[in-house]
């Protein structure tokens, strides 16, 4: 956890990264009292940023978890939401859908070239993914790489993006999402296959990509 963040920021970040959590679990990780964490949750609940849910666990009492609401997106980067939406609609209305597609394609080519230049010295799947996650995080995606488990034969990586700073723009322009998948596939095409397994615009809480190294 980033020691430069406040307790409140850590709570929001961990919920964004991991989904629902128990207050006692976070209290132990942050080495603070459960009451201190609970007070933060109450304040965030009053703001509409989190909600408390009860999950049945066997015959015992239901376990209470906290999770982010859609309103919590305002606490994370949105890559100039209003400006992006205005530009998309202006291009669509004044120049047409074909012009918008060309604009997105041009943006994607520049994005791919930037990533490719930065990762040119990365030759393994793991090193290339680590570099990609780093640059995506700098752009606000809260990206991380989940490495393969210890199960025999499991060599699959998962690239997770816990936040989407262009989510609102992608809702009105689906080409942004499809091009990002194409970029990842092209960046790794010589060493791995890429499949999107979770998609925020389809109702998931994050976007995730399954990375399967190619057999030599």
One Martini backbone bead per residue (centre of mass of N, CA, C, O) as a GRO file, in nm:
protein
  216
    1UNK     BB    1   0.098   0.034   0.018
    2UNK     BB    2   0.062   0.371   0.007
    3UNK     BB    3   0.207   0.592   0.241
    4UNK     BB    4   0.098   0.873   0.104
    5UNK     BB    5  -0.173   0.792   0.188
    6UNK     BB    6  -0.459   0.809   0.317
    7UNK     BB    7  -0.689   0.624   0.465
    8UNK     BB    8  -0.915   0.697   0.271
    9UNK     BB    9  -0.754   0.638   0.007
   10UNK     BB   10  -0.696   0.343   0.069
   11UNK     BB   11  -0.982   0.243   0.082
   12UNK     BB   12  -1.061   0.318  -0.208
   13UNK     BB   13  -0.832   0.162  -0.351
   14UNK     BB   14  -0.890  -0.126  -0.237
   15UNK     BB   15  -1.180  -0.144  -0.343
   16UNK     BB   16  -1.100  -0.110  -0.639
   17UNK     BB   17  -0.903  -0.360  -0.653
   18UNK     BB   18  -1.086  -0.594  -0.464
   19UNK     BB   19  -1.351  -0.495  -0.374
   20UNK     BB   20  -1.495  -0.637  -0.132
   21UNK     BB   21  -1.477  -0.554   0.228
   22UNK     BB   22  -1.370  -0.574   0.550
   23UNK     BB   23  -1.306  -0.377   0.814
   24UNK     BB   24  -1.114  -0.568   0.974
   25UNK     BB   25  -0.920  -0.623   0.743
   26UNK     BB   26  -0.822  -0.329   0.705
   27UNK     BB   27  -0.733  -0.272   0.994
   28UNK     BB   28  -0.504  -0.483   1.000
   29UNK     BB   29  -0.341  -0.370   0.752
   30UNK     BB   30  -0.328  -0.062   0.889
   31UNK     BB   31  -0.305  -0.059   1.202
   32UNK     BB   32  -0.607  -0.017   1.307
   33UNK     BB   33  -0.903   0.037   1.421
   34UNK     BB   34  -1.217  -0.063   1.348
   35UNK     BB   35  -1.350   0.210   1.424
   36UNK     BB   36  -1.187   0.388   1.230
   37UNK     BB   37  -1.286   0.250   0.971
   38UNK     BB   38  -1.590   0.278   1.019
   39UNK     BB   39  -1.595   0.588   1.008
   40UNK     BB   40  -1.510   0.607   0.715
   41UNK     BB   41  -1.745   0.444   0.600
   42UNK     BB   42  -1.970   0.628   0.699
   43UNK     BB   43  -1.883   0.879   0.544
   44UNK     BB   44  -1.890   0.745   0.260
   45UNK     BB   45  -2.190   0.668   0.279
   46UNK     BB   46  -2.299   0.959   0.306
   47UNK     BB   47  -2.169   1.023   0.009
   48UNK     BB   48  -2.224   0.750  -0.173
   49UNK     BB   49  -1.948   0.562  -0.216
   50UNK     BB   50  -2.070   0.342  -0.020
   51UNK     BB   51  -2.167   0.003   0.071
   52UNK     BB   52  -2.358  -0.227   0.268
   53UNK     BB   53  -2.326  -0.583   0.291
   54UNK     BB   54  -2.480  -0.906   0.324
   55UNK     BB   55  -2.324  -1.233   0.372
   56UNK     BB   56  -2.379  -1.549   0.365
   57UNK     BB   57  -2.227  -1.798   0.616
   58UNK     BB   58  -2.399  -2.028   0.662
   59UNK     BB   59  -2.525  -2.044   0.998
   60UNK     BB   60  -2.432  -1.784   1.052
   61UNK     BB   61  -2.373  -1.477   1.049
   62UNK     BB   62  -2.362  -1.236   0.848
   63UNK     BB   63  -2.139  -1.077   0.641
   64UNK     BB   64  -1.983  -0.766   0.632
   65UNK     BB   65  -1.959  -0.548   0.350
   66UNK     BB   66  -1.765  -0.333   0.139
   67UNK     BB   67  -1.856  -0.109  -0.139
   68UNK     BB   68  -1.863   0.042  -0.426
   69UNK     BB   69  -2.000   0.292  -0.604
   70UNK     BB   70  -2.057   0.484  -0.877
   71UNK     BB   71  -1.989   0.754  -0.724
   72UNK     BB   72  -1.678   0.684  -0.676
   73UNK     BB   73  -1.560   0.780  -0.955
   74UNK     BB   74  -1.505   1.082  -0.859
   75UNK     BB   75  -1.223   0.986  -0.704
   76UNK     BB   76  -1.126   0.938  -0.996
   77UNK     BB   77  -0.997   0.948  -1.284
   78UNK     BB   78  -1.153   1.104  -1.606
   79UNK     BB   79  -1.017   1.246  -1.844
   80UNK     BB   80  -1.198   1.482  -1.910
   81UNK     BB   81  -1.504   1.415  -1.953
   82UNK     BB   82  -1.656   1.660  -2.082
   83UNK     BB   83  -1.461   1.710  -2.313
   84UNK     BB   84  -1.478   1.431  -2.446
   85UNK     BB   85  -1.782   1.432  -2.503
   86UNK     BB   86  -1.790   1.687  -2.676
   87UNK     BB   87  -1.600   1.591  -2.900
   88UNK     BB   88  -1.751   1.342  -2.991
   89UNK     BB   89  -2.020   1.484  -3.063
   90UNK     BB   90  -1.902   1.691  -3.261
   91UNK     BB   91  -1.786   1.495  -3.467
   92UNK     BB   92  -2.045   1.332  -3.522
   93UNK     BB   93  -2.225   1.581  -3.612
   94UNK     BB   94  -2.019   1.726  -3.826
   95UNK     BB   95  -1.864   1.448  -3.968
   96UNK     BB   96  -1.926   1.173  -3.852
   97UNK     BB   97  -1.865   0.837  -3.794
   98UNK     BB   98  -1.618   0.798  -3.977
   99UNK     BB   99  -1.446   1.024  -3.850
  100UNK     BB  100  -1.441   0.903  -3.566
  101UNK     BB  101  -1.298   0.640  -3.641
  102UNK     BB  102  -1.040   0.778  -3.745
  103UNK     BB  103  -0.965   0.917  -3.480
  104UNK     BB  104  -0.936   0.660  -3.308
  105UNK     BB  105  -0.724   0.522  -3.486
  106UNK     BB  106  -0.510   0.741  -3.456
  107UNK     BB  107  -0.485   0.724  -3.149
  108UNK     BB  108  -0.407   0.420  -3.138
  109UNK     BB  109  -0.144   0.438  -3.298
  110UNK     BB  110  -0.001   0.626  -3.099
  111UNK     BB  111  -0.033   0.444  -2.851
  112UNK     BB  112   0.115   0.200  -2.958
  113UNK     BB  113   0.387   0.340  -3.019
  114UNK     BB  114   0.444   0.423  -2.728
  115UNK     BB  115   0.447   0.141  -2.604
  116UNK     BB  116   0.648   0.001  -2.797
  117UNK     BB  117   0.889   0.180  -2.730
  118UNK     BB  118   0.889   0.116  -2.416
  119UNK     BB  119   0.894  -0.223  -2.484
  120UNK     BB  120   1.137  -0.308  -2.678
  121UNK     BB  121   1.322  -0.450  -2.428
  122UNK     BB  122   1.086  -0.657  -2.395
  123UNK     BB  123   1.077  -1.029  -2.415
  124UNK     BB  124   0.873  -1.101  -2.201
  125UNK     BB  125   0.569  -1.132  -2.073
  126UNK     BB  126   0.620  -1.016  -1.790
  127UNK     BB  127   0.782  -0.758  -1.869
  128UNK     BB  128   0.571  -0.638  -2.062
  129UNK     BB  129   0.336  -0.623  -1.858
  130UNK     BB  130   0.475  -0.449  -1.646
  131UNK     BB  131   0.515  -0.207  -1.834
  132UNK     BB  132   0.220  -0.166  -1.916
  133UNK     BB  133   0.105  -0.123  -1.629
  134UNK     BB  134   0.267   0.127  -1.567
  135UNK     BB  135   0.155   0.312  -1.797
  136UNK     BB  136  -0.145   0.276  -1.729
  137UNK     BB  137  -0.127   0.395  -1.443
  138UNK     BB  138  -0.031   0.678  -1.537
  139UNK     BB  139  -0.329   0.703  -1.689
  140UNK     BB  140  -0.545   0.573  -1.452
  141UNK     BB  141  -0.598   0.234  -1.443
  142UNK     BB  142  -0.490   0.058  -1.215
  143UNK     BB  143  -0.264  -0.146  -1.291
  144UNK     BB  144  -0.216  -0.513  -1.296
  145UNK     BB  145  -0.034  -0.822  -1.231
  146UNK     BB  146  -0.121  -1.162  -1.255
  147UNK     BB  147   0.030  -1.437  -1.176
  148UNK     BB  148   0.082  -1.744  -1.189
  149UNK     BB  149   0.021  -2.021  -1.052
  150UNK     BB  150   0.127  -2.335  -0.898
  151UNK     BB  151  -0.004  -2.485  -1.107
  152UNK     BB  152   0.023  -2.718  -1.322
  153UNK     BB  153   0.035  -2.553  -1.640
  154UNK     BB  154   0.022  -2.257  -1.528
  155UNK     BB  155   0.082  -1.957  -1.757
  156UNK     BB  156  -0.125  -1.739  -1.674
  157UNK     BB  157  -0.208  -1.408  -1.720
  158UNK     BB  158  -0.332  -1.101  -1.553
  159UNK     BB  159  -0.478  -0.804  -1.667
  160UNK     BB  160  -0.556  -0.531  -1.456
  161UNK     BB  161  -0.827  -0.277  -1.449
  162UNK     BB  162  -0.966  -0.085  -1.185
  163UNK     BB  163  -0.973   0.163  -1.389
  164UNK     BB  164  -1.162   0.410  -1.599
  165UNK     BB  165  -1.087   0.729  -1.734
  166UNK     BB  166  -1.288   0.665  -2.013
  167UNK     BB  167  -1.577   0.556  -1.959
  168UNK     BB  168  -1.776   0.775  -2.060
  169UNK     BB  169  -1.667   0.777  -2.350
  170UNK     BB  170  -1.710   0.467  -2.406
  171UNK     BB  171  -2.024   0.469  -2.387
  172UNK     BB  172  -2.035   0.660  -2.668
  173UNK     BB  173  -1.752   0.497  -2.769
  174UNK     BB  174  -1.669   0.175  -2.838
  175UNK     BB  175  -1.396   0.200  -2.997
  176UNK     BB  176  -1.204   0.243  -2.758
  177UNK     BB  177  -1.213  -0.053  -2.652
  178UNK     BB  178  -1.141  -0.216  -2.906
  179UNK     BB  179  -0.862  -0.078  -2.946
  180UNK     BB  180  -0.729  -0.166  -2.682
  181UNK     BB  181  -0.733  -0.465  -2.743
  182UNK     BB  182  -0.566  -0.444  -3.003
  183UNK     BB  183  -0.311  -0.331  -2.872
  184UNK     BB  184  -0.246  -0.570  -2.686
  185UNK     BB  185  -0.230  -0.784  -2.908
  186UNK     BB  186   0.002  -0.645  -3.068
  187UNK     BB  187   0.218  -0.627  -2.834
  188UNK     BB  188   0.188  -0.974  -2.797
  189UNK     BB  189   0.177  -1.150  -3.067
  190UNK     BB  190   0.472  -1.302  -3.045
  191UNK     BB  191   0.404  -1.431  -2.722
  192UNK     BB  192   0.076  -1.381  -2.707
  193UNK     BB  193  -0.251  -1.414  -2.594
  194UNK     BB  194  -0.555  -1.205  -2.599
  195UNK     BB  195  -0.825  -1.180  -2.348
  196UNK     BB  196  -1.128  -1.063  -2.263
  197UNK     BB  197  -1.298  -1.126  -1.934
  198UNK     BB  198  -1.348  -0.823  -1.842
  199UNK     BB  199  -1.616  -0.559  -1.847
  200UNK     BB  200  -1.729  -0.264  -1.750
  201UNK     BB  201  -1.952  -0.214  -1.980
  202UNK     BB  202  -2.083  -0.515  -1.890
  203UNK     BB  203  -2.073  -0.488  -1.542
  204UNK     BB  204  -1.810  -0.484  -1.439
  205UNK     BB  205  -1.566  -0.355  -1.206
  206UNK     BB  206  -1.367  -0.436  -1.443
  207UNK     BB  207  -1.075  -0.497  -1.632
  208UNK     BB  208  -0.975  -0.805  -1.807
  209UNK     BB  209  -0.679  -1.004  -1.910
  210UNK     BB  210  -0.587  -1.285  -2.087
  211UNK     BB  211  -0.252  -1.429  -2.079
  212UNK     BB  212  -0.116  -1.649  -2.333
  213UNK     BB  213   0.145  -1.811  -2.394
  214UNK     BB  214   0.327  -1.916  -2.644
  215UNK     BB  215   0.415  -2.198  -2.795
  216UNK     BB  216   0.740  -2.329  -2.889
   0.00000   0.00000   0.00000
